[in-house]
Short mmCIF file of C-alpha atoms in Angstrom, two decimals:
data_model
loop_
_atom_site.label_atom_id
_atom_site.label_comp_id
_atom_site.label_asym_id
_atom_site.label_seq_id
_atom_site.Cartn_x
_atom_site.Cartn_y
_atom_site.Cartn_z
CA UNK A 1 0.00 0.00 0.00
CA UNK A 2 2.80 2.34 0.98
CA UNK A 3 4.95 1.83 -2.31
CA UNK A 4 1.36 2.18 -3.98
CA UNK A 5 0.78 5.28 -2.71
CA UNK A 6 4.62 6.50 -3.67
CA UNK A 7 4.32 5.60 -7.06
CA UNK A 8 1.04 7.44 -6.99
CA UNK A 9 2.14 10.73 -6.00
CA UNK A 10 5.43 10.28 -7.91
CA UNK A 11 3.10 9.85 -11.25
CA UNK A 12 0.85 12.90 -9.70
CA UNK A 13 4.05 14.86 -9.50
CA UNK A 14 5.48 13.81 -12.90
CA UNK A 15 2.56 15.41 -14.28
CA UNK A 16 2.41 18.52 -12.62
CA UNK A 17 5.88 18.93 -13.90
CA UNK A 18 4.74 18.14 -17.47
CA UNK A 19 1.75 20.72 -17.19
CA UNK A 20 4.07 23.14 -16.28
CA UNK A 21 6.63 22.76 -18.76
CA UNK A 22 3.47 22.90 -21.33
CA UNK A 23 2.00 26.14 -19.56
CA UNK A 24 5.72 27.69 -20.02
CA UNK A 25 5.86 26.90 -23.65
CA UNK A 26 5.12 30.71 -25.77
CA UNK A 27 4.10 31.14 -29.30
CA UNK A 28 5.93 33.30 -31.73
CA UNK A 29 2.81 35.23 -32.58
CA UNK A 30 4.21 37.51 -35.17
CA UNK A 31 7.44 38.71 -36.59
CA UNK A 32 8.08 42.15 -37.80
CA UNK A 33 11.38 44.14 -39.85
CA UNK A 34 13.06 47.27 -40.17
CA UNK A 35 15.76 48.44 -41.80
CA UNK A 36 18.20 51.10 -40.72
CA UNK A 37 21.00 52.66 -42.11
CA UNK A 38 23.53 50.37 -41.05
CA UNK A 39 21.67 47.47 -39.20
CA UNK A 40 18.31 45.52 -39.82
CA UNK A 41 16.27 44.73 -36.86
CA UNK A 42 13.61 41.41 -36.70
CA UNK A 43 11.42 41.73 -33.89
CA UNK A 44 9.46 38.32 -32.31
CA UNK A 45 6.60 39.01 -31.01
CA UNK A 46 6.33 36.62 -27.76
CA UNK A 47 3.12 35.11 -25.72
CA UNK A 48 5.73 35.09 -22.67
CA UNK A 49 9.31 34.53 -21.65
CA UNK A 50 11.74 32.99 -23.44
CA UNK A 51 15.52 31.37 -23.63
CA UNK A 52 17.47 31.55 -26.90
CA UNK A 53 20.56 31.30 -28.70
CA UNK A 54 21.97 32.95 -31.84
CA UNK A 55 24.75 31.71 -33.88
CA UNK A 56 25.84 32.20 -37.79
CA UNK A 57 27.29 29.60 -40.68
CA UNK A 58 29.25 30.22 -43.79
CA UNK A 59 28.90 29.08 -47.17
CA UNK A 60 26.23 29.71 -47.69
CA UNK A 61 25.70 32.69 -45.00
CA UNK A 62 23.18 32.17 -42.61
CA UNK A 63 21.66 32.79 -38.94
CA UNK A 64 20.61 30.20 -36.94
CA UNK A 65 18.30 31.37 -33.87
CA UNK A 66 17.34 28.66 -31.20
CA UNK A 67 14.22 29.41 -29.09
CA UNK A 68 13.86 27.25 -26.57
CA UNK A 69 9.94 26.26 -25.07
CA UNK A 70 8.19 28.17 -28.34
CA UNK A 71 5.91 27.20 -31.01
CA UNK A 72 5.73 29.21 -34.33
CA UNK A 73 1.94 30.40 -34.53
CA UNK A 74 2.85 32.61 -37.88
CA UNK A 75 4.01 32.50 -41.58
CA UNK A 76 7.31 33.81 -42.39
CA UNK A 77 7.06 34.49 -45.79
CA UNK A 78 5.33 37.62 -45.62
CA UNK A 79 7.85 39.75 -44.96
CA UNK A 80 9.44 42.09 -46.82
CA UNK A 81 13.29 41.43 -47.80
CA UNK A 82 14.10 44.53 -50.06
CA UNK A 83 17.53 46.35 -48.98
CA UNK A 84 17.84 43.98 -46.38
CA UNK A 85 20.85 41.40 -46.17
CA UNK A 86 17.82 38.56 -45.90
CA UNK A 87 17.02 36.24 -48.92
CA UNK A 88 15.04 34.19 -46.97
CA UNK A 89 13.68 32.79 -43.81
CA UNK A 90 12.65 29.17 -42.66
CA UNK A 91 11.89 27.15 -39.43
CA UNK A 92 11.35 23.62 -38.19
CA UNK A 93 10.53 22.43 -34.50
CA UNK A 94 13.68 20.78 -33.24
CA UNK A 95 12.11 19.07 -30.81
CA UNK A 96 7.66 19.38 -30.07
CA UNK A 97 8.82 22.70 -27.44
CA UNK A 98 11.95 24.10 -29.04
CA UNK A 99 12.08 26.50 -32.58
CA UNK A 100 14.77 26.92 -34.80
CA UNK A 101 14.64 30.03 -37.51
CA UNK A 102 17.17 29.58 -39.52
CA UNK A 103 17.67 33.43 -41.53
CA UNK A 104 19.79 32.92 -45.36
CA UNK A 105 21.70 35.89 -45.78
CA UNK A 106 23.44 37.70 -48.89
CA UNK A 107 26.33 39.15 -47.07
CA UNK A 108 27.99 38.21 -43.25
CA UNK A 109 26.28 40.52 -40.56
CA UNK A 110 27.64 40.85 -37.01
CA UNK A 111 24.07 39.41 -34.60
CA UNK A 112 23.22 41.10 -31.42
CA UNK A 113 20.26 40.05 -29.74
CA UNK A 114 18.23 40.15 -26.58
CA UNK A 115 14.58 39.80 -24.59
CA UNK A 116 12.31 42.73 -23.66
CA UNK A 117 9.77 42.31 -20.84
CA UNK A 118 6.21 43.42 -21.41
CA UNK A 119 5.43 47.25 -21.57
CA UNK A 120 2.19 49.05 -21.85
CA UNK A 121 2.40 48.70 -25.96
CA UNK A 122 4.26 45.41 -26.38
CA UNK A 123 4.01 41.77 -24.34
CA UNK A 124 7.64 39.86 -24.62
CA UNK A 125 9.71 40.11 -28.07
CA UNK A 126 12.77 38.84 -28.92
CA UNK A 127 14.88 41.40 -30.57
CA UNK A 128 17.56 40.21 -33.05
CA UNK A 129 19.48 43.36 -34.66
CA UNK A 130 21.61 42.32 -37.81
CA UNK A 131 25.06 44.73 -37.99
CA UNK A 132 26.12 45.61 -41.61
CA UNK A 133 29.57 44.23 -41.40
CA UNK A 134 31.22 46.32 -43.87
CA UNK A 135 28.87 49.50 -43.82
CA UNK A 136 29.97 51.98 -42.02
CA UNK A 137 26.63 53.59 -39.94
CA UNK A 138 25.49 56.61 -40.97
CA UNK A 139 22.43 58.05 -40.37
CA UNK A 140 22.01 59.80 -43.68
CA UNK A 141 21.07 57.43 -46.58
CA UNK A 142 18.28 57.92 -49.25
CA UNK A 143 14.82 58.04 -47.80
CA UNK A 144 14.62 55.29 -50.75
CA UNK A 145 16.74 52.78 -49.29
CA UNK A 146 14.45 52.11 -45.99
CA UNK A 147 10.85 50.53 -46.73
CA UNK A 148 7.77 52.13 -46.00
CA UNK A 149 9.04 55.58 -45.60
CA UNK A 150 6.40 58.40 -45.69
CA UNK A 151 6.89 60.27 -48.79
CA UNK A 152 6.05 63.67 -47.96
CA UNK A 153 4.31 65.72 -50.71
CA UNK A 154 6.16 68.87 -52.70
CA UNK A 155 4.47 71.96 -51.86
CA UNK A 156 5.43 75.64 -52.01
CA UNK A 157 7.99 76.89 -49.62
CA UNK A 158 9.07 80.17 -48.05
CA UNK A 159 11.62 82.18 -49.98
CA UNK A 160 14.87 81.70 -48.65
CA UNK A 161 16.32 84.68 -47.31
CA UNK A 162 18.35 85.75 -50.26
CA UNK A 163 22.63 86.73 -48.44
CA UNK A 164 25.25 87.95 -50.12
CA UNK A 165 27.94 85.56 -51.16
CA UNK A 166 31.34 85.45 -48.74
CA UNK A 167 34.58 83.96 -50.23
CA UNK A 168 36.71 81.60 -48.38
CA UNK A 169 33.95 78.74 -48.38
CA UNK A 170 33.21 79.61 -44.57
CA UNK A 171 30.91 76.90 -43.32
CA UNK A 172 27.21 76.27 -42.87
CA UNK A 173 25.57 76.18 -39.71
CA UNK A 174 24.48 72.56 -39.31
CA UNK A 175 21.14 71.39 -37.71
CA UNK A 176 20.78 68.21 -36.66
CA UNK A 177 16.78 67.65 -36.82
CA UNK A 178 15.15 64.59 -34.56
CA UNK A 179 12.24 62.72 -35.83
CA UNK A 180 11.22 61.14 -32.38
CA UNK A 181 10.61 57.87 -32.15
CA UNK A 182 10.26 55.41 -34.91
CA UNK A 183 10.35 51.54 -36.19
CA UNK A 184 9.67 49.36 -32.49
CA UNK A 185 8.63 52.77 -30.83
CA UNK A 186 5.61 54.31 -32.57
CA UNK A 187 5.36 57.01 -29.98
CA UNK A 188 1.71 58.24 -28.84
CA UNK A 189 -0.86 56.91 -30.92
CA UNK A 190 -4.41 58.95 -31.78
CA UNK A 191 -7.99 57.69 -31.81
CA UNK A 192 -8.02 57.34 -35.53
CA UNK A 193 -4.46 54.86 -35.36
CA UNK A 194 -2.61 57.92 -36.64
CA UNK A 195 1.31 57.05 -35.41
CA UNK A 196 3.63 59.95 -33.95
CA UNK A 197 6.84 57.79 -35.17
CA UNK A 198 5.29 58.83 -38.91
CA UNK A 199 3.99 62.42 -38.33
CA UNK A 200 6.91 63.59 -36.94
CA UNK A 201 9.48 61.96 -39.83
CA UNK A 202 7.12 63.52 -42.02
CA UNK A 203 7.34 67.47 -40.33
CA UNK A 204 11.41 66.55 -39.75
CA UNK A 205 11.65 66.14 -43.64
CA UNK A 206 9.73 69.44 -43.95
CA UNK A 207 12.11 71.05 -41.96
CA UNK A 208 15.42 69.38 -43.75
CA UNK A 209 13.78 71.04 -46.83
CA UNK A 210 12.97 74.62 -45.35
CA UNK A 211 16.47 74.47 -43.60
CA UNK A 212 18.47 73.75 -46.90
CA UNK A 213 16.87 76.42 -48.38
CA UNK A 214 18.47 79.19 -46.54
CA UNK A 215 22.37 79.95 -47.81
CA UNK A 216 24.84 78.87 -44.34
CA UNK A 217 22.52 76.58 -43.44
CA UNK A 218 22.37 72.65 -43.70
CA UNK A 219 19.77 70.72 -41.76
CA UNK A 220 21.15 67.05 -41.32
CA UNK A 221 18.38 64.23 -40.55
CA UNK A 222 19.10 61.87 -37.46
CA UNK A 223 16.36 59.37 -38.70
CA UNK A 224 15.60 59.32 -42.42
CA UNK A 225 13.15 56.21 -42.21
CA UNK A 226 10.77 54.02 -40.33
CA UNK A 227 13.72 52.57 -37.74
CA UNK A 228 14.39 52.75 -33.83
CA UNK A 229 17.62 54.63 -32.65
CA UNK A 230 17.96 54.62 -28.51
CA UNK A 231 17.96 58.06 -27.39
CA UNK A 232 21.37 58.70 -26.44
CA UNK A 233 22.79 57.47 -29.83
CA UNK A 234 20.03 60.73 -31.16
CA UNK A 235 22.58 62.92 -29.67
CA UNK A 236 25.80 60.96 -30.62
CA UNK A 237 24.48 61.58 -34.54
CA UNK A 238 23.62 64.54 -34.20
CA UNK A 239 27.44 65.42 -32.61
CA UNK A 240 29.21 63.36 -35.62
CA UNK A 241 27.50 65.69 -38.10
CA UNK A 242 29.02 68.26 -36.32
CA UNK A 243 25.91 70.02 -35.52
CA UNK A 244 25.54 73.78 -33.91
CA UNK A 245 21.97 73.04 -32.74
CA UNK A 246 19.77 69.65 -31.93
CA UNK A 247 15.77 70.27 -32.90
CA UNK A 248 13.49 67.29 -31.48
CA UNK A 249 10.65 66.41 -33.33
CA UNK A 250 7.52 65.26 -31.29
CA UNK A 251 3.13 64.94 -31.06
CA UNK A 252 2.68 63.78 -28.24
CA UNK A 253 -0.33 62.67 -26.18
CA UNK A 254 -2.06 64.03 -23.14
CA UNK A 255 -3.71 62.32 -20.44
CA UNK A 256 -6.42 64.64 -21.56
CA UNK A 257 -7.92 64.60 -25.07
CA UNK A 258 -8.87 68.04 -24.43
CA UNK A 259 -5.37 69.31 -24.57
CA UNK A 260 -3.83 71.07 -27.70
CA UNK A 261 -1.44 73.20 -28.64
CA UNK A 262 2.27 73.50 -29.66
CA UNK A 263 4.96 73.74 -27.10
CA UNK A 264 8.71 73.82 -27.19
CA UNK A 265 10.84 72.17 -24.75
CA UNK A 266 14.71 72.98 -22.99
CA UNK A 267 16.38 71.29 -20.77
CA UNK A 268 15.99 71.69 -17.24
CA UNK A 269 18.48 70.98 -14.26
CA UNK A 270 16.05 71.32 -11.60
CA UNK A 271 13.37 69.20 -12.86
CA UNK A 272 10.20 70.13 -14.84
CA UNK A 273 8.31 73.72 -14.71
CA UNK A 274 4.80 72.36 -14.71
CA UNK A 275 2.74 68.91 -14.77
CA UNK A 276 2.72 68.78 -18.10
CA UNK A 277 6.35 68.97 -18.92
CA UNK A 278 7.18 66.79 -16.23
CA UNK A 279 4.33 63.71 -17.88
CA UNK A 280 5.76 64.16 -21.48
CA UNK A 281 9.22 63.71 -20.65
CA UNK A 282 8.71 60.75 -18.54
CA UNK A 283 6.91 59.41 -21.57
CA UNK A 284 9.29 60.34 -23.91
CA UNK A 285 12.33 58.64 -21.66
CA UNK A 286 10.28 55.24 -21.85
CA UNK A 287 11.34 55.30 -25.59
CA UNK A 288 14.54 53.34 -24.79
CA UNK A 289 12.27 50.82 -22.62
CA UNK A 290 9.79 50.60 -25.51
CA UNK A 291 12.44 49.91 -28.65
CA UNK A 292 14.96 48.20 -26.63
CA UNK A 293 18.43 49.69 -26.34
CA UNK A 294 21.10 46.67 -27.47
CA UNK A 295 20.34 44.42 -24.14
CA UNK A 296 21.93 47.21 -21.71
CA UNK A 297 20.33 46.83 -18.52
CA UNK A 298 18.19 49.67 -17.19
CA UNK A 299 17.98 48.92 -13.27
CA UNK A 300 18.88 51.07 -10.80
CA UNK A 301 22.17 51.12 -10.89
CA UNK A 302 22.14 51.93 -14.54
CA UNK A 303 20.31 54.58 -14.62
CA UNK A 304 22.32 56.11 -11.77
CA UNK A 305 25.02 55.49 -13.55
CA UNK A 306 23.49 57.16 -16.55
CA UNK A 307 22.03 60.10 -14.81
CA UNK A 308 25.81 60.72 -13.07
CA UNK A 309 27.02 60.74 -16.85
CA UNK A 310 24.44 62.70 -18.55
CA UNK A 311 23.94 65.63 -15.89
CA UNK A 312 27.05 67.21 -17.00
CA UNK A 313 27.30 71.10 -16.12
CA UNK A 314 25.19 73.12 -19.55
CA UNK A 315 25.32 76.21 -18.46
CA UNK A 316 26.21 77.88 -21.81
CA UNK A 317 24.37 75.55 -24.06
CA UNK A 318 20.84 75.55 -21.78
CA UNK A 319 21.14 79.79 -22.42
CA UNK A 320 21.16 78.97 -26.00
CA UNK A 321 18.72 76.60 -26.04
CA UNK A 322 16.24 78.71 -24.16
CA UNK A 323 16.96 81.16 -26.63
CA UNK A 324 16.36 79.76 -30.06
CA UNK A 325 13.46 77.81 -28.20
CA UNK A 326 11.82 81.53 -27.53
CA UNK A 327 12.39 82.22 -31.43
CA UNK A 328 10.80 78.92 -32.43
CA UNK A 329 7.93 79.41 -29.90
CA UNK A 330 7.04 82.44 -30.91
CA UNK A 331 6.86 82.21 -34.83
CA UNK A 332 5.09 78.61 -34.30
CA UNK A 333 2.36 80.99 -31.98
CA UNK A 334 1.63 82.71 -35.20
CA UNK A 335 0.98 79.33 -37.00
CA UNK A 336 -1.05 77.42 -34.27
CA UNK A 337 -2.18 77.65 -30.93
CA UNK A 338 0.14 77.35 -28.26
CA UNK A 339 -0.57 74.97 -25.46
CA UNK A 340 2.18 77.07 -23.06
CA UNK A 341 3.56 80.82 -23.78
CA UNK A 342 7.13 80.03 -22.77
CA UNK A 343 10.06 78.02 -23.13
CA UNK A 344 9.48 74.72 -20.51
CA UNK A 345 12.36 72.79 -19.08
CA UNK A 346 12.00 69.14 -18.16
CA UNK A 347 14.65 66.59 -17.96
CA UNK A 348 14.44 65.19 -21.22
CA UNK A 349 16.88 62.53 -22.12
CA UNK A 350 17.59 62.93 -25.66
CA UNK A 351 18.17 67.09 -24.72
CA UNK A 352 20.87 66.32 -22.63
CA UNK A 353 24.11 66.52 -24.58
CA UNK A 354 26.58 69.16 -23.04
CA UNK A 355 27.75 70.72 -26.26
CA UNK A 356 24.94 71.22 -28.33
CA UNK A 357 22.25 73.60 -27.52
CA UNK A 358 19.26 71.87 -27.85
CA UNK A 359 15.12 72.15 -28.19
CA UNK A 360 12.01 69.75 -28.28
CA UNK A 361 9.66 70.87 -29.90
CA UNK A 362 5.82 69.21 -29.41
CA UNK A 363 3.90 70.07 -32.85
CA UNK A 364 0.69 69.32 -30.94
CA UNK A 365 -1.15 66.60 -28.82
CA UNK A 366 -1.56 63.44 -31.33
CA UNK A 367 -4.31 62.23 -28.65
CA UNK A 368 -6.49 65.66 -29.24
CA UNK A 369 -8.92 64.19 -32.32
CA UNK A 370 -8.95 68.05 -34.20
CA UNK A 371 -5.05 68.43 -33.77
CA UNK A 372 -4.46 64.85 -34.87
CA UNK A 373 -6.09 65.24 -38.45
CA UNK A 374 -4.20 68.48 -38.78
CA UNK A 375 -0.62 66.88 -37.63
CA UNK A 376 -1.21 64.33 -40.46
CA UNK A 377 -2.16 67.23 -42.90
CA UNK A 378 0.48 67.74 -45.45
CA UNK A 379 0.28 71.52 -45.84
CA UNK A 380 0.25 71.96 -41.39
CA UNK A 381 3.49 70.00 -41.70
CA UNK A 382 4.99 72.86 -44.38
CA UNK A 383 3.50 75.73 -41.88
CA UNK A 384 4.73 74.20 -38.64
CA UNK A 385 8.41 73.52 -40.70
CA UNK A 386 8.36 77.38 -41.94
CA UNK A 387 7.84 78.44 -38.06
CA UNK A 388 10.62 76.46 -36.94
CA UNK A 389 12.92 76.77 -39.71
CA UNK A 390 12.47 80.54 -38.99
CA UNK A 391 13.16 80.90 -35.21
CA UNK A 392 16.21 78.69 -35.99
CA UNK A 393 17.57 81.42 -38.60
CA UNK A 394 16.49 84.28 -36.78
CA UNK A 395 18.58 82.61 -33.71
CA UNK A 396 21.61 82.36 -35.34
CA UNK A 397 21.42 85.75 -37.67
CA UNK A 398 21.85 86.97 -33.90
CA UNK A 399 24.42 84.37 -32.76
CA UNK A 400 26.10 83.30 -36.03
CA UNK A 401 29.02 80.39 -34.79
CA UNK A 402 32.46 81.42 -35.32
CA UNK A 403 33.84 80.52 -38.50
CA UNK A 404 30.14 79.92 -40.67
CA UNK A 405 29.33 81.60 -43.72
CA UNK A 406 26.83 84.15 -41.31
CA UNK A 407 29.74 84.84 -38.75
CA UNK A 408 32.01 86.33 -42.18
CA UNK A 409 28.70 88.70 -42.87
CA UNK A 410 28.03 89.90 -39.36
CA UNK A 411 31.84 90.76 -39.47
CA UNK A 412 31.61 92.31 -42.93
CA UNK A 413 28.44 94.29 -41.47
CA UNK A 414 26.66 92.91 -44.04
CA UNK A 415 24.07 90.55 -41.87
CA UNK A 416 20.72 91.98 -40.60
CA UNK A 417 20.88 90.86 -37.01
CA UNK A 418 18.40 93.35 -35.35
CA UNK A 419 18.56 93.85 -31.80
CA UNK A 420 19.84 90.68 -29.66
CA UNK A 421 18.13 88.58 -27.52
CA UNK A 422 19.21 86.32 -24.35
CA UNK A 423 17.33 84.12 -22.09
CA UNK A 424 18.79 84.22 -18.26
CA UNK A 425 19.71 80.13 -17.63
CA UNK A 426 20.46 79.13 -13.93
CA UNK A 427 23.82 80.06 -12.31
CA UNK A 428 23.86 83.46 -14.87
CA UNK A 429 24.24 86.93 -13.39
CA UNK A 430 23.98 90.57 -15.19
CA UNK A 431 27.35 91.04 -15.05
CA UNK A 432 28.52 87.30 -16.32
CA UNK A 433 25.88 88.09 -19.30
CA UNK A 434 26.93 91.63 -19.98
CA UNK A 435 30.76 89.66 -19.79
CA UNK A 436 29.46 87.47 -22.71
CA UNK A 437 28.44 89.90 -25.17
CA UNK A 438 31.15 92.33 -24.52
CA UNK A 439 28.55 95.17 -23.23
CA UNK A 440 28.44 97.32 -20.81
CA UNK A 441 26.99 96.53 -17.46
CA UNK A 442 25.30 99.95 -17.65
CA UNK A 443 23.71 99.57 -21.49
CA UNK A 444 22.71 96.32 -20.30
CA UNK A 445 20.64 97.80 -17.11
CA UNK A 446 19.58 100.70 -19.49
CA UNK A 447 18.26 98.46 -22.52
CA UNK A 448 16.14 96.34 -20.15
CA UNK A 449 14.98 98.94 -17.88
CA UNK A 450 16.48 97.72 -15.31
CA UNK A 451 17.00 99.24 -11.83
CA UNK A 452 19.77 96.67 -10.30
CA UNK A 453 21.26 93.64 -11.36
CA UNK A 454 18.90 91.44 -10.12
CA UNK A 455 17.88 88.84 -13.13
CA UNK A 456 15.23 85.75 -12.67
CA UNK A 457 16.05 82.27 -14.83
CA UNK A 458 14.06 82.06 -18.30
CA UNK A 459 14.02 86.52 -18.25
CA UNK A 460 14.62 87.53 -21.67
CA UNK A 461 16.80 90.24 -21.75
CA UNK A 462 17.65 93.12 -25.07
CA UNK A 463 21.13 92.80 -25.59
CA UNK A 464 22.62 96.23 -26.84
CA UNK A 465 25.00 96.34 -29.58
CA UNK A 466 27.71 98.53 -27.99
CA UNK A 467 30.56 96.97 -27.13
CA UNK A 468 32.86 97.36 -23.96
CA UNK A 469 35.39 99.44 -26.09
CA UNK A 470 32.91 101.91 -27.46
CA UNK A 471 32.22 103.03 -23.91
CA UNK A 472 35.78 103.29 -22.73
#
C-alpha cells in the first residue's frame, strides 16, 4: 500500500511537472522588420518569456536562432526582404517545445540580440538586430533605401532669405533635426491609429527642406526612415554631423484629449516647470524601454550610472537653447495655438548633450482628435516647418558660430541681425551676461529697464549692440 501510494504521487508529481513545462511553452505570434541605415532589426513578437541562442554559418551565410519552449503560430514568408541582407527565412521544430529560424543571408552581418519584458504597448519580443559588417553607420542614406518611408508631398515653400555671397567657403551652420521615435517605438498613438513615429518623420523632412533652403545653413536628418535609434545614440548623430543646434521632433499625447497646442521644450536641471512637462518627458524617456536599447540593462544602478554621466554642467548651451526655443515658440504661436507661452524645461533625455544647444519641440497633442487630423495634414506639416525653420535662422542671424558663412557677414556688417536677444539660464548673473556679449553693465541695465542687477532664470533680456570698447 505504501509503495502504492509513492508511485502514486510520484506519477501525480510527474505530471504537474509536465503541465508546467506545457504552460511555459510561448508562441511566436508575429514577426516584424526594419531596416536602418547600417543594421536591420527582426522583432518576435512573444506570448511570454523565453531562452534563446543565436549563432551564424558560412557558405552559404546564414543565422541560426534557437528558441527554446516556443511554437511558431505565424508565416514567415510575408515579410518584406528589399535592402535587407535577408534572402530568406525558414523554421522547423527541433524538438515538439523548441524552434529553430534559420535566416539565409546575402552578405555576413555581425548578430546582437536580446529579450524585452512586457510594456504598456508590447508583451515579450525577442529582438535580433543584424550589424552591416562592412557599412559603415550613418544616419544619412536615401529616404529610398528604408521601406515604408512616408513620402512627404512637394508643396510651395518660403523664400529663402536671399545673403550675399562670402569667399573663403566659410561653413554652414548645421542642424541636426530629430524625428522622435520610430520603427519598435511608434510614440503616442491617436484615436483614428494615426502614429507619432510617422507624423513627426514627415514634419522633420519638412524642416530638412525649409532648412536647406536658406544659404549657411544645412539641416542634417538623425532618422531618415521608419527605424528605432535609442535616445542617447540621437545625440551621438547629431554630434558626428558636427551640428551647432539639436531640434526634437515630437506629437505627443495628453492624459487629456482636451489638450492642444504647440509647445517647445529645454532642458531643465532642476526638474520640470509644470505637470505637463514633467508627464511628457517621462513618456518620452520610456522610448529606450519601448524599442529596446542593445540588451543594456536599465535597473537602478544603470540609470544612476546614466544620470551621473548625462547631468554634466550646460550652463552655456541651456542659455542657447532657451533662446532659439523663444524664437521657435514664438513664430510657431503665429501658426497654431500654443498649449504654453514660454520656453518649458524638463529633464528630457535625448536634450541632454553638453555641447549642443538643444530644443524639443511638441507640434501638438496626437491624442487631441482636431489636432491629430491636422498633424497628419500635409500643408500643417509645411506651416509648422516654416515656423521652426524661422526661429532657428532668426537665432543664429543673432548668434552666427564662429567661422560659418553668417559669422564672415556679421563681421563684414553685411548681416541683418536686429537687436539681440538672451534668455537668463540658472547660475547666470547681469554682469557674467553683460561679460558674454562684450557690453556694458550699464547699457545692459539701461536696454532692459532695469534698476539693479537682479535677473530671474528664463528673463529675456535686449542685448545692446555697444561693445565694452565703445564706452571706454
Amino acid at each position: 500500500m505504501r509503495m502504492r501510494a509513492l508511485c502514486a504521487g510520484l506519477g501525480l508529481m510527474l505530471a504537474f511537472l509536465a503541465f508546467d513545462a506545457l504552460a511555459a511553452t510561448a508562441d511566436v505570434r508575429g514577426v516584424r522588420l526594419w531596416r536602418a541605415p547600417d543594421n536591420t532589426r527582426l522583432v518576435f513578437d512573444l506570448s511570454g518569456p523565453v531562452q534563446h541562442s543565436v549563432f551564424t554559418l558560412s557558405a552559404p551565410n546564414r543565422l541560426v536562432i534557437d528558441v527554446n519552449g516556443a511554437h511558431l503560430t505565424t508565416p514567415l514568408d510575408k515579410l518584406n526582404f528589399a535592402n535587407t541582407p535577408i534572402t530568406g527565412m525558414r523554421s522547423a521544430q527541433r524538438t515538439p517545445d523548441d524552434l529553430r529560424v534559420v535566416i539565409d543571408l546575402s552578405a555576413v552581418v555581425n548578430p546582437k540580440s536580446f529579450t524585452l519584458a512586457p510594456n504598456q504597448q508590447y508583451g515579450n519580443r525577442l529582438v535580433v538586430d543584424l550589424y552591416d559588417q562592412e557599412a559603415t553607420p550613418s544616419p544619412s542614406v536615401p529616404a529610398t533605401a528604408v521601406p515604408d518611408t512616408p513620402q512627404l508631398p512637394v508643396t510651395p515653400a518660403q523664400p529663402a532669405v536671399k545673403l550675399p555671397s562670402v569667399p573663403g567657403g566659410k561653413r554652414d551652420i548645421i542642424v541636426a533635426v530629430d524625428a522622435g521615435h520610430g520603427g519598435e517605438d511608434p510614440g503616442a498613438i491617436g484615436a483614428k491609429g494615426q502614429h507619432e513615429k510617422d507624423i513627426t518623420l514627415a514634419i522633420a523632412k519638412a524642416l530638412q527642406q525649409q532648412i536647406n533652403q536658406q544659404k549657411g545653413f544645412r539641416a542634417e536628418l538623425v532618422r531618415t526612415g521608419d527605424y528605432f535609434i535609442p535616445l542617447r545614440k540621437r545625440t551621438e548623430i547629431a554630434r558626428k554631423k558636427g551640428a551647432d543646434l539639436f531640434v526634437s521632433i515630437h506629437a505627443d499625447a495628453a492624459p487629456r484629449p482636451s489638450a492642444f497646442g504647440a509647445s517647445v521644450f529645454a532642458l531643465s536641471d532642476r526638474g520640470a516647470t509644470s505637470e505637463t512637462a514633467r508627464w511628457l518627458a517621462d513618456n518620452e524617456n520610456r522610448s529606450d524601454l519601448i524599442g529596446g536599447v542593445g540588451g543594456v540593462s536599465l535597473d537602478d544602478k544603470d540609470r544612476m550610472l546614466a544620470g551621473v554621466l548625462l547631468d554634466l554642467s550646460m550652463t552655456a548651451s541651456l542659455s542657447s537653447s532657451l533662446n532659439v526655443g523663444q524664437k521657435v515658440l514664438t513664430n510657431i504661436g503665429r501658426a497654431t495655438p500654443l498649449h504654453k507661452r514660454r520656453v518649458e524645461q524638463a529633464a528630457f533625455m535625448v536634450l541632454k548633450s553638453p555641447d549642443i544647444p538643444s530644443i524639443l519641440v511638441e507640434t501638438g497633442f496626437i491624442s487631441n482628435p482636431n489636432e491629430a487630423l491636422k498633424l497628419t495634414s500635409a500643408s500643417h506639416q509645411q506651416v509648422l516647418a516654416r515656423s521652426i525653420a524661422s526661429g532657428v535662422r532668426q537665432f543664429f542671424q543673432q548668434n552666427p558660430p564662429p567661422g560659418t558663412y553668417l559669422a564672415a557677414l556679421r563681421d563684414q556688417g553685411r548681416l541683418p541681425t536686429g537687436p539681440r536677444e538672451h534668455v537668463v539660464a540658472p547660475g547666470e548673473s547681469l554682469a557674467l551676461i553683460a561679460q558674454r556679449y562684450q557690453v556694458s553693465l550699464g547699457s545692459l541695465r539701461s536696454a532692459n529697464g532695469l534698476k539693479n542687477d537682479t535677473v530671474k532664470v528664463g528673463q529675456t533680456l535686449n542685448v545692446p549692440a555697444t561693445t565694452l570698447a565703445s564706452q571706454e
